[in-house]
PDB file of C-alpha atoms in Angstrom:
ATOM      1  CA  MET B 172       0.027   0.064  -0.115  1.00 47.00           C
ATOM      2  CA  GLU B 173       1.464   3.353  -1.058  1.00 54.00           C
ATOM      3  CA  THR B 174       1.915   5.703   1.953  1.00 52.00           C
ATOM      4  CA  ASP B 175       2.491   9.575   2.554  1.00 48.00           C
ATOM      5  CA  GLU B 176       5.330  11.371   4.006  1.00 52.00           C
ATOM      6  CA  GLN B 177       4.078  10.445   7.663  1.00 48.00           C
ATOM      7  CA  GLY B 178       3.753   6.895   6.766  1.00 53.00           C
ATOM      8  CA  ARG B 179      -0.014   7.150   6.484  1.00 49.00           C
ATOM      9  CA  PRO B 180      -2.129   5.117   3.693  1.00 51.00           C
ATOM     10  CA  MET B 181      -2.627   7.590   0.852  1.00 46.00           C
ATOM     11  CA  SER B 182      -6.029   6.710   0.834  1.00 47.00           C
ATOM     12  CA  GLU B 183      -6.141   8.572   4.448  1.00 58.00           C
ATOM     13  CA  ALA B 184      -3.868  11.459   3.307  1.00 75.00           C
ATOM     14  CA  ARG B 185      -5.833  14.740   3.712  1.00 87.00           C
ATOM     15  CA  GLY B 186      -6.280  16.692   0.638  1.00 96.00           C
ATOM     16  CA  ALA B 187      -6.654  20.536   0.303  1.00 98.00           C
ATOM     17  CA  THR B 188      -7.382  23.235  -2.362  1.00 98.00           C
ATOM     18  CA  VAL B 189      -4.617  25.795  -2.525  1.00 98.00           C
ATOM     19  CA  TRP B 190      -6.012  28.872  -4.587  1.00 98.00           C
ATOM     20  CA  LEU B 191      -3.130  31.024  -5.853  1.00 98.00           C
ATOM     21  CA  THR B 192      -4.781  34.333  -6.952  1.00 98.00           C
ATOM     22  CA  GLY B 193      -3.053  37.084  -8.837  1.00 96.00           C
ATOM     23  CA  LEU B 194      -2.611  39.279 -11.914  1.00 96.00           C
ATOM     24  CA  PRO B 195      -1.772  37.338 -15.163  1.00 95.00           C
ATOM     25  CA  SER B 196       2.195  36.638 -15.478  1.00 95.00           C
ATOM     26  CA  ALA B 197       2.386  37.042 -11.483  1.00 95.00           C
ATOM     27  CA  GLY B 198       3.674  33.536 -11.272  1.00 95.00           C
ATOM     28  CA  LYS B 199       0.903  31.701 -10.178  1.00 96.00           C
ATOM     29  CA  THR B 200       1.130  28.697 -12.560  1.00 96.00           C
ATOM     30  CA  THR B 201       5.155  28.515 -12.291  1.00 96.00           C
ATOM     31  CA  ILE B 202       4.832  28.417  -8.577  1.00 97.00           C
ATOM     32  CA  ALA B 203       1.965  25.690  -8.633  1.00 98.00           C
ATOM     33  CA  THR B 204       4.206  23.620 -10.770  1.00 98.00           C
ATOM     34  CA  ALA B 205       7.217  23.485  -8.982  1.00 98.00           C
ATOM     35  CA  LEU B 206       5.205  22.967  -5.967  1.00 98.00           C
ATOM     36  CA  ALA B 207       3.168  19.888  -7.403  1.00 98.00           C
ATOM     37  CA  GLU B 208       6.571  18.336  -8.531  1.00 98.00           C
ATOM     38  CA  GLN B 209       7.839  18.490  -5.063  1.00 97.00           C
ATOM     39  CA  LEU B 210       4.852  16.994  -3.635  1.00 97.00           C
ATOM     40  CA  ARG B 211       4.713  14.168  -6.083  1.00 97.00           C
ATOM     41  CA  GLY B 212       8.314  13.542  -5.295  1.00 96.00           C
ATOM     42  CA  GLU B 213       7.034  13.101  -1.400  1.00 95.00           C
ATOM     43  CA  GLY B 214       4.580  10.922  -2.427  1.00 94.00           C
ATOM     44  CA  ARG B 215       1.228  13.184  -2.333  1.00 95.00           C
ATOM     45  CA  ARG B 216      -1.348  12.989  -4.694  1.00 96.00           C
ATOM     46  CA  THR B 217      -1.249  16.502  -6.438  1.00 97.00           C
ATOM     47  CA  GLU B 218      -3.254  18.023  -9.192  1.00 97.00           C
ATOM     48  CA  VAL B 219      -2.751  21.304 -10.871  1.00 97.00           C
ATOM     49  CA  LEU B 220      -5.779  23.033 -12.177  1.00 97.00           C
ATOM     50  CA  ASP B 221      -4.429  25.492 -14.381  1.00 92.00           C
ATOM     51  CA  GLY B 222      -6.915  28.214 -15.665  1.00 84.00           C
ATOM     52  CA  ASP B 223      -6.030  28.141 -19.489  1.00 82.00           C
ATOM     53  CA  GLU B 224      -6.493  24.520 -19.118  1.00 87.00           C
ATOM     54  CA  ILE B 225      -9.683  24.513 -17.516  1.00 86.00           C
ATOM     55  CA  ARG B 226     -10.900  27.351 -19.957  1.00 80.00           C
ATOM     56  CA  THR B 227      -9.943  24.812 -22.773  1.00 84.00           C
ATOM     57  CA  PHE B 228     -12.018  21.772 -21.314  1.00 83.00           C
ATOM     58  CA  LEU B 229     -14.184  22.633 -18.740  1.00 80.00           C
ATOM     59  CA  SER B 230     -15.289  26.267 -19.573  1.00 79.00           C
ATOM     60  CA  ALA B 231     -15.207  26.523 -23.466  1.00 76.00           C
ATOM     61  CA  GLY B 232     -17.684  29.110 -24.528  1.00 77.00           C
ATOM     62  CA  LEU B 233     -17.456  31.407 -21.509  1.00 84.00           C
ATOM     63  CA  GLY B 234     -16.041  34.951 -22.176  1.00 79.00           C
ATOM     64  CA  PHE B 235     -14.474  37.242 -19.606  1.00 82.00           C
ATOM     65  CA  SER B 236     -17.584  39.050 -18.634  1.00 85.00           C
ATOM     66  CA  ARG B 237     -18.083  39.357 -14.567  1.00 87.00           C
ATOM     67  CA  THR B 238     -20.836  36.582 -14.809  1.00 91.00           C
ATOM     68  CA  ASP B 239     -18.533  34.284 -17.244  1.00 90.00           C
ATOM     69  CA  ARG B 240     -15.489  34.776 -14.826  1.00 90.00           C
ATOM     70  CA  ASP B 241     -17.857  33.894 -11.781  1.00 93.00           C
ATOM     71  CA  THR B 242     -18.965  30.971 -13.334  1.00 93.00           C
ATOM     72  CA  ASN B 243     -15.544  29.690 -14.539  1.00 93.00           C
ATOM     73  CA  VAL B 244     -14.568  30.169 -10.922  1.00 94.00           C
ATOM     74  CA  GLN B 245     -17.343  28.329  -9.276  1.00 95.00           C
ATOM     75  CA  ARG B 246     -16.673  25.582 -11.700  1.00 94.00           C
ATOM     76  CA  ILE B 247     -12.951  25.033 -10.997  1.00 96.00           C
ATOM     77  CA  GLY B 248     -13.910  25.741  -7.109  1.00 96.00           C
ATOM     78  CA  PHE B 249     -16.515  22.587  -7.367  1.00 96.00           C
ATOM     79  CA  VAL B 250     -13.595  20.163  -9.398  1.00 96.00           C
ATOM     80  CA  SER B 251     -10.795  21.269  -6.835  1.00 97.00           C
ATOM     81  CA  GLU B 252     -13.282  20.627  -3.772  1.00 97.00           C
ATOM     82  CA  LEU B 253     -14.127  17.331  -5.159  1.00 96.00           C
ATOM     83  CA  LEU B 254     -10.410  16.208  -5.605  1.00 97.00           C
ATOM     84  CA  ALA B 255      -9.423  17.491  -2.344  1.00 97.00           C
ATOM     85  CA  SER B 256     -12.262  15.804  -0.646  1.00 96.00           C
ATOM     86  CA  HIS B 257     -10.624  12.652  -1.770  1.00 95.00           C
ATOM     87  CA  GLY B 258      -7.049  13.334  -0.436  1.00 96.00           C
ATOM     88  CA  VAL B 259      -5.487  15.225  -3.232  1.00 97.00           C
ATOM     89  CA  ILE B 260      -3.573  18.367  -2.783  1.00 98.00           C
ATOM     90  CA  VAL B 261      -5.245  20.516  -5.804  1.00 98.00           C
ATOM     91  CA  LEU B 262      -3.279  23.563  -6.615  1.00 98.00           C
ATOM     92  CA  VAL B 263      -5.401  26.314  -8.654  1.00 98.00           C
ATOM     93  CA  PRO B 264      -3.402  28.820 -10.244  1.00 97.00           C
ATOM     94  CA  VAL B 265      -6.435  30.938 -11.511  1.00 96.00           C
ATOM     95  CA  ILE B 266      -6.830  34.669 -11.438  1.00 95.00           C
ATOM     96  CA  ALA B 267     -10.420  34.747  -9.827  1.00 95.00           C
ATOM     97  CA  PRO B 268     -10.272  38.686  -9.898  1.00 94.00           C
ATOM     98  CA  TYR B 269     -13.576  39.189  -7.738  1.00 95.00           C
ATOM     99  CA  ALA B 270     -13.142  38.483  -3.809  1.00 96.00           C
ATOM    100  CA  ASP B 271     -16.922  37.470  -3.435  1.00 96.00           C
ATOM    101  CA  SER B 272     -16.406  34.577  -6.203  1.00 96.00           C
ATOM    102  CA  ARG B 273     -13.132  33.265  -4.366  1.00 97.00           C
ATOM    103  CA  GLU B 274     -15.113  33.718  -1.032  1.00 97.00           C
ATOM    104  CA  ALA B 275     -18.072  31.592  -2.501  1.00 97.00           C
ATOM    105  CA  VAL B 276     -15.473  28.609  -3.382  1.00 97.00           C
ATOM    106  CA  ARG B 277     -14.179  28.999   0.316  1.00 97.00           C
ATOM    107  CA  LYS B 278     -17.352  28.647   1.717  1.00 97.00           C
ATOM    108  CA  ARG B 279     -18.214  25.541  -0.382  1.00 96.00           C
ATOM    109  CA  HIS B 280     -15.113  24.119   0.912  1.00 97.00           C
ATOM    110  CA  MET B 281     -16.082  25.040   4.608  1.00 96.00           C
ATOM    111  CA  ALA B 282     -19.265  23.346   3.999  1.00 96.00           C
ATOM    112  CA  GLU B 283     -18.026  20.340   2.762  1.00 95.00           C
ATOM    113  CA  GLY B 284     -15.249  19.938   5.760  1.00 95.00           C
ATOM    114  CA  THR B 285     -12.516  20.515   2.851  1.00 96.00           C
ATOM    115  CA  PRO B 286      -9.703  22.605   3.588  1.00 97.00           C
ATOM    116  CA  TYR B 287      -9.103  25.717   1.561  1.00 98.00           C
ATOM    117  CA  LEU B 288      -6.072  27.942   1.537  1.00 98.00           C
ATOM    118  CA  GLU B 289      -6.159  31.299  -0.341  1.00 98.00           C
ATOM    119  CA  VAL B 290      -2.400  32.517  -1.800  1.00 98.00           C
ATOM    120  CA  HIS B 291      -1.946  35.991  -3.134  1.00 98.00           C
ATOM    121  CA  VAL B 292       0.753  35.985  -5.533  1.00 97.00           C
ATOM    122  CA  ALA B 293       1.369  39.615  -4.992  1.00 96.00           C
ATOM    123  CA  THR B 294       3.372  40.562  -7.960  1.00 95.00           C
ATOM    124  CA  PRO B 295       2.963  44.283  -8.940  1.00 94.00           C
ATOM    125  CA  VAL B 296       1.595  45.158 -12.592  1.00 94.00           C
ATOM    126  CA  GLU B 297       4.629  46.771 -13.515  1.00 94.00           C
ATOM    127  CA  VAL B 298       6.552  43.586 -13.019  1.00 93.00           C
ATOM    128  CA  CYS B 299       3.633  41.452 -14.570  1.00 90.00           C
ATOM    129  CA  SER B 300       3.693  43.486 -17.603  1.00 93.00           C
ATOM    130  CA  GLN B 301       7.650  43.504 -17.898  1.00 93.00           C
ATOM    131  CA  ARG B 302       7.148  39.268 -17.612  1.00 92.00           C
ATOM    132  CA  ASP B 303       4.303  39.326 -19.798  1.00 88.00           C
ATOM    133  CA  VAL B 304       4.480  35.672 -20.470  1.00 88.00           C
ATOM    134  CA  LYS B 305       1.448  35.404 -22.787  1.00 90.00           C
ATOM    135  CA  GLY B 306       1.887  38.569 -24.661  1.00 89.00           C
ATOM    136  CA  LEU B 307      -1.316  40.086 -23.031  1.00 91.00           C
ATOM    137  CA  TYR B 308      -0.077  43.376 -21.475  1.00 92.00           C
ATOM    138  CA  ALA B 309       1.730  44.409 -25.257  1.00 90.00           C
ATOM    139  CA  LYS B 310      -1.619  43.464 -26.954  1.00 88.00           C
ATOM    140  CA  GLN B 311      -3.690  45.534 -24.466  1.00 91.00           C
ATOM    141  CA  ALA B 312      -1.039  48.478 -24.828  1.00 90.00           C
ATOM    142  CA  ALA B 313      -1.491  48.164 -28.513  1.00 91.00           C
ATOM    143  CA  GLY B 314      -5.319  48.456 -28.337  1.00 88.00           C
ATOM    144  CA  GLU B 315      -5.725  44.556 -29.558  1.00 92.00           C
ATOM    145  CA  LEU B 316      -7.034  43.472 -26.165  1.00 87.00           C
ATOM    146  CA  THR B 317      -9.578  45.105 -23.626  1.00 87.00           C
ATOM    147  CA  GLY B 318     -10.624  43.623 -20.221  1.00 86.00           C
ATOM    148  CA  LEU B 319      -7.070  42.605 -18.869  1.00 87.00           C
ATOM    149  CA  THR B 320      -7.201  41.880 -15.359  1.00 90.00           C
ATOM    150  CA  GLY B 321      -5.630  44.656 -13.327  1.00 86.00           C
ATOM    151  CA  VAL B 322      -5.191  47.144 -16.210  1.00 90.00           C
ATOM    152  CA  ASP B 323      -8.362  48.300 -17.657  1.00 88.00           C
ATOM    153  CA  ASP B 324     -10.851  45.413 -15.767  1.00 88.00           C
ATOM    154  CA  PRO B 325     -10.480  45.195 -11.849  1.00 92.00           C
ATOM    155  CA  TYR B 326      -8.747  42.887  -9.711  1.00 95.00           C
ATOM    156  CA  GLU B 327      -9.840  42.767  -5.925  1.00 96.00           C
ATOM    157  CA  GLU B 328      -6.883  41.989  -3.833  1.00 96.00           C
ATOM    158  CA  PRO B 329      -7.258  39.321  -0.923  1.00 97.00           C
ATOM    159  CA  ALA B 330      -8.019  41.399   2.115  1.00 95.00           C
ATOM    160  CA  ASP B 331      -6.662  38.714   4.538  1.00 96.00           C
ATOM    161  CA  PRO B 332      -5.058  35.653   2.405  1.00 97.00           C
ATOM    162  CA  ASP B 333      -3.610  32.625   4.062  1.00 97.00           C
ATOM    163  CA  LEU B 334      -0.460  33.590   2.516  1.00 97.00           C
ATOM    164  CA  ARG B 335       0.806  36.812   0.529  1.00 97.00           C
ATOM    165  CA  LEU B 336       3.775  35.828  -1.931  1.00 95.00           C
ATOM    166  CA  GLN B 337       5.843  38.543  -3.224  1.00 92.00           C
ATOM    167  CA  THR B 338       7.490  37.264  -6.018  1.00 89.00           C
ATOM    168  CA  HIS B 339       9.730  40.134  -7.162  1.00 85.00           C
ATOM    169  CA  GLY B 340      12.886  39.590  -5.713  1.00 85.00           C
ATOM    170  CA  ARG B 341      12.248  35.913  -5.111  1.00 90.00           C
ATOM    171  CA  ASP B 342      12.958  32.928  -7.072  1.00 93.00           C
ATOM    172  CA  VAL B 343      10.467  30.417  -7.824  1.00 95.00           C
ATOM    173  CA  ALA B 344      12.091  27.665  -5.456  1.00 96.00           C
ATOM    174  CA  GLU B 345      11.412  30.062  -2.633  1.00 96.00           C
ATOM    175  CA  SER B 346       8.044  30.960  -3.208  1.00 96.00           C
ATOM    176  CA  ALA B 347       7.388  26.985  -3.549  1.00 97.00           C
ATOM    177  CA  ALA B 348       9.020  26.554  -0.379  1.00 97.00           C
ATOM    178  CA  ALA B 349       7.209  29.184   1.343  1.00 96.00           C
ATOM    179  CA  LEU B 350       3.924  27.533   0.204  1.00 97.00           C
ATOM    180  CA  HIS B 351       5.080  24.258   1.190  1.00 97.00           C
ATOM    181  CA  SER B 352       5.850  25.360   4.886  1.00 97.00           C
ATOM    182  CA  LEU B 353       2.220  26.775   4.849  1.00 97.00           C
ATOM    183  CA  LEU B 354       0.769  23.509   3.995  1.00 97.00           C
ATOM    184  CA  LYS B 355       2.939  21.830   6.806  1.00 95.00           C
ATOM    185  CA  GLU B 356       2.034  24.553   9.178  1.00 95.00           C
ATOM    186  CA  ARG B 357      -1.739  23.769   8.264  1.00 95.00           C
ATOM    187  CA  GLY B 358      -1.189  19.948   9.042  1.00 93.00           C
ATOM    188  CA  LEU B 359      -1.716  19.307   5.241  1.00 94.00           C
ATOM    189  CA  LEU B 360       1.440  17.485   4.772  1.00 90.00           C
TER     190      LEU B 360
END
């Protein structure tokens, strides 16, 4: 029988959803991917629910209106809670720009007794626009894109996240380590 880091059968390992929210190009997916690799190396069942992949497969057809963004977040929240309730550490690097939408996901987890952590990947918009991993900031500046979260569409920063990661001036390994420490502190590893 496969066991976790503490020698518990994997079927008894406690799952959780870790929602990484932040601006586009903040480093959410990079951090989640690095942490997932580490957790899998420790024998933990881990999944990354990447926002771009979810939009392709689970939320195809949704746009970027507030209603569509809320629907997307709720769908991801449902899937993450389902996986977490079965012992999976679910890392969710999804912008989720609206506080009330993120809070609805947290409440669903609480109602089901499933641990939920909100992590704010707090990278300033100036740094994100320099990184511009997907070219969104360049397209917005050229007038080819509107509704860019944090630029010409709102982003409501978490008031009281479980962890606020300042990624500028910190490498990916340091950010992933800080998140790993949070999971340990909360008794989830």
